[in-house]
Coordinates of C-alpha atoms in Angstrom, one line a residue:
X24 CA 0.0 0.0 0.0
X25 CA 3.0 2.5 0.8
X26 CA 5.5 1.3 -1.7
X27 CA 8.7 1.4 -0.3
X28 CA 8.8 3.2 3.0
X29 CA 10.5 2.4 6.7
X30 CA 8.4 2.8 10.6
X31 CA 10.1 5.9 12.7
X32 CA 7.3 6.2 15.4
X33 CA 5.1 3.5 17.0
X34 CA 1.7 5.8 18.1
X35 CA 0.1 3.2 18.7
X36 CA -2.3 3.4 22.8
X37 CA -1.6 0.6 24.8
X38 CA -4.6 -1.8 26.0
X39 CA -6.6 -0.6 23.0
X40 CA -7.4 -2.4 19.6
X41 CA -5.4 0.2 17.5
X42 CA -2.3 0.1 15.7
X43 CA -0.7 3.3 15.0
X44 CA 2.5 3.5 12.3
X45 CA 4.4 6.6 11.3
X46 CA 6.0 5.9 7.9
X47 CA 8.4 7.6 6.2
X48 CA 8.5 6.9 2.0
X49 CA 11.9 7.0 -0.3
X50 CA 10.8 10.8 -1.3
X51 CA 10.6 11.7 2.2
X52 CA 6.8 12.1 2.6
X53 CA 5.0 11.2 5.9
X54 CA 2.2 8.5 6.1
X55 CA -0.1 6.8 8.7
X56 CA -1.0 3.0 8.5
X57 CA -3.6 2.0 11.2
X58 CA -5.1 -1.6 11.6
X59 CA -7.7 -1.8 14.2
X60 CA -8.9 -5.4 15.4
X61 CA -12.6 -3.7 16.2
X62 CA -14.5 -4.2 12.8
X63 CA -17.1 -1.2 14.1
X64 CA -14.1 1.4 14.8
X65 CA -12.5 0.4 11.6
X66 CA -16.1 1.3 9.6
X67 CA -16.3 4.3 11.4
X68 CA -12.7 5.6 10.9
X69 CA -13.1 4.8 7.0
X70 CA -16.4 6.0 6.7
X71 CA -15.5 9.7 8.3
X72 CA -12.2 9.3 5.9
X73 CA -14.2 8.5 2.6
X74 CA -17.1 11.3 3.5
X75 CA -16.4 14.4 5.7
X76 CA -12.5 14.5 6.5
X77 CA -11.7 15.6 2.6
X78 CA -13.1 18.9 3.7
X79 CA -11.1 19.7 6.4
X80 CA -8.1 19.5 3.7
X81 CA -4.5 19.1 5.6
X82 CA -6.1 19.7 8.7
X83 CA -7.6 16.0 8.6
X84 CA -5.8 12.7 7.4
X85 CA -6.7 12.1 3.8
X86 CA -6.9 8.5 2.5
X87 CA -4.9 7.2 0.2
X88 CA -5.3 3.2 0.6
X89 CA -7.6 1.0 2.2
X90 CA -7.5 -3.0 2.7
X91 CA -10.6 -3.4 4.0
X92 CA -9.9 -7.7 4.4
X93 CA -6.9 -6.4 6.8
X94 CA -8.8 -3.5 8.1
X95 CA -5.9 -1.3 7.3
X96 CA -6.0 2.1 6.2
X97 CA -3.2 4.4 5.1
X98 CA -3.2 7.6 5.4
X99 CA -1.6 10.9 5.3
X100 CA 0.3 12.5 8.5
X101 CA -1.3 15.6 9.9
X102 CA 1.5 18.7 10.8
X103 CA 2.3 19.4 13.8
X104 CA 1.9 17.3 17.9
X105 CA -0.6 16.4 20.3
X106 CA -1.4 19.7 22.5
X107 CA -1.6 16.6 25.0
X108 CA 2.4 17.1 24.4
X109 CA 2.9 20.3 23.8
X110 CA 4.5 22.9 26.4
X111 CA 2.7 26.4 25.4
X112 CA 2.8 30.0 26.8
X113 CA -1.0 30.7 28.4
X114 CA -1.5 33.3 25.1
X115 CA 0.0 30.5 22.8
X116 CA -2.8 27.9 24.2
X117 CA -5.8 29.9 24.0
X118 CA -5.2 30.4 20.3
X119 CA -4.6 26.6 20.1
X120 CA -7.9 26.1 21.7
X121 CA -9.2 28.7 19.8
X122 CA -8.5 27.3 16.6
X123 CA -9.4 23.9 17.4
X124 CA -13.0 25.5 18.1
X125 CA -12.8 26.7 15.0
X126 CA -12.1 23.2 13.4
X127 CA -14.8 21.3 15.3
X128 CA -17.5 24.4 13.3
X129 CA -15.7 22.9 10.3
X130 CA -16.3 19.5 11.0
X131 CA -19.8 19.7 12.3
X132 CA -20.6 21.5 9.1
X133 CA -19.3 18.7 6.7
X134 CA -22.8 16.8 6.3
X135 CA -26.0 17.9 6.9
X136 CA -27.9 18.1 10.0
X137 CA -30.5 14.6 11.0
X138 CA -32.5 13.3 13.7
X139 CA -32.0 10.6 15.8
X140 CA -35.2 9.7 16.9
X141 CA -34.4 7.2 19.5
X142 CA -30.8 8.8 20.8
X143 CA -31.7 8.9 24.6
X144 CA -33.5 5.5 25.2
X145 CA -31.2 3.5 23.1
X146 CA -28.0 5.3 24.9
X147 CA -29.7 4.4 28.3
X148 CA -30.3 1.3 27.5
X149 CA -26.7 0.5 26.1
X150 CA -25.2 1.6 30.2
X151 CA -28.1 0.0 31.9
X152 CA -26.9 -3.5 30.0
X153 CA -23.4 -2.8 31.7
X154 CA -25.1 -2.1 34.7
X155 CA -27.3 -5.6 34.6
X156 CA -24.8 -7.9 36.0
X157 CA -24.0 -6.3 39.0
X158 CA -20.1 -6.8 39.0
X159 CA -19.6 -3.0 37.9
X160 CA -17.4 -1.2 40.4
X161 CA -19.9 1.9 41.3
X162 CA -21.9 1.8 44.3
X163 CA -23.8 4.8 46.7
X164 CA -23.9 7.8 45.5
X165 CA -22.6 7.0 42.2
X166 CA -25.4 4.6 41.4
X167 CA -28.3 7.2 42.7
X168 CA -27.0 10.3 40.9
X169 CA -26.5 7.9 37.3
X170 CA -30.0 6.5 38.0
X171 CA -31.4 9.9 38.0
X172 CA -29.2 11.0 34.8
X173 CA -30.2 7.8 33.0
X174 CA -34.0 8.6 33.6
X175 CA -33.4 12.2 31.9
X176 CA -31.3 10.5 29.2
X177 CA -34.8 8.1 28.6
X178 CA -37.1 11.3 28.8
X179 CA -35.3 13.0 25.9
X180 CA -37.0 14.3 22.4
X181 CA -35.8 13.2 18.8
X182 CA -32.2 14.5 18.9
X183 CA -30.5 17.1 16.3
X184 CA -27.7 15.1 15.2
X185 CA -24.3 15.9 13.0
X186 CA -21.0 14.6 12.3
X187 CA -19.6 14.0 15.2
X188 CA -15.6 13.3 16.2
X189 CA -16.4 12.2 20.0
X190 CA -12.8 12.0 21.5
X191 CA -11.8 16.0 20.5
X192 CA -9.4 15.8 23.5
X193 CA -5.8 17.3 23.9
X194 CA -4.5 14.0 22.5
X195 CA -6.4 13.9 19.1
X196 CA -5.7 17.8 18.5
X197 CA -2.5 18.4 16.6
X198 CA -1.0 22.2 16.9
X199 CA 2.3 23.5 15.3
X200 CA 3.4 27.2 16.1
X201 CA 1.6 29.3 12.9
X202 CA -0.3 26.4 11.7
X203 CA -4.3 25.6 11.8
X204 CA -5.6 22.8 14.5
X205 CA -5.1 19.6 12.9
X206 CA -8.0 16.6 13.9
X207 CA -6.7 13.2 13.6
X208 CA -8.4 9.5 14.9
X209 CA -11.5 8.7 14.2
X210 CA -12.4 5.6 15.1
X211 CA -14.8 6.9 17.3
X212 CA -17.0 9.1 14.7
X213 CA -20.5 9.0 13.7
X214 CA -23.6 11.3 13.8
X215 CA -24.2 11.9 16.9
X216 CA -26.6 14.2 19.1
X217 CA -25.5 18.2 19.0
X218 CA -23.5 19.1 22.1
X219 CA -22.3 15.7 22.6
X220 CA -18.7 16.4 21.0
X221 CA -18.4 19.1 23.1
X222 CA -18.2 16.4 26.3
X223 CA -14.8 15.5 26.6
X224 CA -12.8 18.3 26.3
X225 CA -15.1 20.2 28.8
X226 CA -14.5 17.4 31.1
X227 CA -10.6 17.2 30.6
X228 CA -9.4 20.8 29.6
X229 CA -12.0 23.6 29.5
X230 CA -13.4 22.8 32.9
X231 CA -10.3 23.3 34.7
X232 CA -9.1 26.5 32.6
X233 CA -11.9 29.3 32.3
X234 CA -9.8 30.9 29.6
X235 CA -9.4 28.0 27.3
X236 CA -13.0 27.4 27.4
X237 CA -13.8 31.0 26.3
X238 CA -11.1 30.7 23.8
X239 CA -12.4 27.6 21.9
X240 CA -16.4 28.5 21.5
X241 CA -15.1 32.1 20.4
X242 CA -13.3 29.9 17.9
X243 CA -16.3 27.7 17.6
X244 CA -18.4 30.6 17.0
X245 CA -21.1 30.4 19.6
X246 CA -21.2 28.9 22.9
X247 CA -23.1 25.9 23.5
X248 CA -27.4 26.2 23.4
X249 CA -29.6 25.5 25.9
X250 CA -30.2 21.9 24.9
X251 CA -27.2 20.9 24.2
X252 CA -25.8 22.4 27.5
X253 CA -28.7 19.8 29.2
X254 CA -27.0 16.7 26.9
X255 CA -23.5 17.5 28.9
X256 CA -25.3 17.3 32.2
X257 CA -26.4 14.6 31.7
X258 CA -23.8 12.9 29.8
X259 CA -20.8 13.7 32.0
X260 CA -22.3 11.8 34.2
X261 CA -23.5 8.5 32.4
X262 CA -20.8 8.7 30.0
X263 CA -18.3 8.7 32.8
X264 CA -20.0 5.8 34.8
X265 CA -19.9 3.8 31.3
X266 CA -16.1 4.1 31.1
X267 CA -15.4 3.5 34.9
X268 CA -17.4 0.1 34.2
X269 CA -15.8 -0.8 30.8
X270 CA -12.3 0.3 31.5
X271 CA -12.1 -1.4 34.8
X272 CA -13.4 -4.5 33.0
X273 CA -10.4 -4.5 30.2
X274 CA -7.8 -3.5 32.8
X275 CA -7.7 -0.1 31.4
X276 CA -6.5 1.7 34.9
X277 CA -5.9 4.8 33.5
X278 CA -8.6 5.2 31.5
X279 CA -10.8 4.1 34.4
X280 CA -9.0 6.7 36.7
X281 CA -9.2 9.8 34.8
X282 CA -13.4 8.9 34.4
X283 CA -13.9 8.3 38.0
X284 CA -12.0 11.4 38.6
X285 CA -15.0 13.0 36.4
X286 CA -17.7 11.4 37.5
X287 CA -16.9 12.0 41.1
X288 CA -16.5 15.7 40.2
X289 CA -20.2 15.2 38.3
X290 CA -21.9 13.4 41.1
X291 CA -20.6 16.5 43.3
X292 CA -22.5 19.3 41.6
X293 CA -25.5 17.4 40.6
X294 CA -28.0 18.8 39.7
X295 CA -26.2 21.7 39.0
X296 CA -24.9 22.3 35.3
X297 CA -22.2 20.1 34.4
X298 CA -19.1 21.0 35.5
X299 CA -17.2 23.5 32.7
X300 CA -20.5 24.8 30.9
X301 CA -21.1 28.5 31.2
X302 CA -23.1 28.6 34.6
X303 CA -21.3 27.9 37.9
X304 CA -22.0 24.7 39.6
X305 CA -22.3 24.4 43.5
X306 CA -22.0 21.3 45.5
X307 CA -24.5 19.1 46.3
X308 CA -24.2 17.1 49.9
X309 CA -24.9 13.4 49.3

């Protein structure tokens, strides 16, 4: 698929079902080669690859060879680092963030808007399955306040949904000094309900820095509406739950540490607005 080229970087995350290869070909040029072992993440990645990532130009990974037999795509190399990496002045990162607002409005706007009828019951219904066997790790307050968030998730309308990257973290956003955001992995990608992309990097960056988080929706173009600001209540909290249950399951400490550390946070200010979004939270005793 690459011709003649040799590996200089492994990027590959340990404990997950991804394969990450930095290539290097005879004329010098850059390349990713992923294999993923999960059939679903591999349709998703190739799917967002094929249809909306061509739009976002060099700021995306563009496609240039699939095996889908070997569920192996190859792919260009987006400029630039992982902010996860990255040591910036405080002026430096809020234009990161800023610009990486900006490149989520691009990427929202690659398809056109649908419904998804069903979005709440059928997300419910996928955590109370984890839930149904009773060897999960959560327990007291925990269980109440995700009982509480899973009814609201059920009581939802029909959903506006878009395309929808659903890990924009520090660690998928590529930045290099006087370059645009760059948006790579997206194994995770689908339409999804508005306001649910904006989930994780409230939970890991904007909620802890104020300034980042008004940075990156006046990139973004808006701040988040009304209902979309009630999805990330909500979700924080059953999303977090569903990855303390999984990621404890696979052995995925880390992972499993960083949402705990979230949903513990969640469970905290509940009912309050999610921790991050524009209105202050106060704590709740339990």
């Amino acid at each position: 698929m690459a011709g003649p080229a040799e590996v200089v970087a492994d990027h590959s995350w340990p404990g997950t079902s991804t394969t990450v290869l930095r290539l290097r070909a005879a004329d010098r040029r850059q390349m990713i080669l992923k294999s993923n072992t999960s059939r679903d993440s591999f349709r998703r990645e190739l799917t967002t690859l094929s249809g909306w990532a061509p739009a976002l130009g060099a700021s995306a990974p563009q496609l240039l060879d699939v095996d889908e037999d070997a569920q192996l795509l190859l792919m260009t190399a987006v400029t630039g680092r992982p902010l996860q990496y990255l040591t910036l002045t405080s002026p430096q990162e809020r234009r990161a963030y800023e610009r990486a607002g900006a490149l989520l409005a691009r990427f929202h706007d690659t398809a056109p808007r649908t419904v998804l009828p069903t979005f709440g019951a059928e997300r419910a219904a996928y955590i109370r399955a984890q839930l149904a066997d009773g060897t999960h790790p959560l327990a007291g307050a925990d269980l109440t306040i995700l009982d509480e968030a899973l009814h609201l998730l059920e009581a939802l309308p029909p959903q506006r949904a878009q395309p929808s990257h659903l890990d924009f973290t520090s660690r998928n956003i590529m930045w290099d000094a006087g370059a645009e955001a760059g948006v790579i992995d997206f194994e995770t990608s689908r339409y999804e309900a508005a306001g649910r992309d904006f989930l994780r990097i409230t939970q890991r960056t904007l909620y802890h820095r104020p300034d980042l988080r008004t940075a990156f929706y006046r990139g973004y173009g808006r701040e988040p509406e009304r209902p979309e600001s009630e999805l990330i209540r909500i979700c924080t909290v059953t999303d977090a739950a569903a990855i303390v249950i999984t990621a404890t399951a696979r052995g995925q400490h880390a992972f499993a540490t960083e949402a705990r550390s979230i949903l513990t946070a969640a469970v905290s200010a509940w009912p309050a607005p999610a921790p991050g979004t524009a209105v202050p939270h106060k704590r709740r005793p339990l």
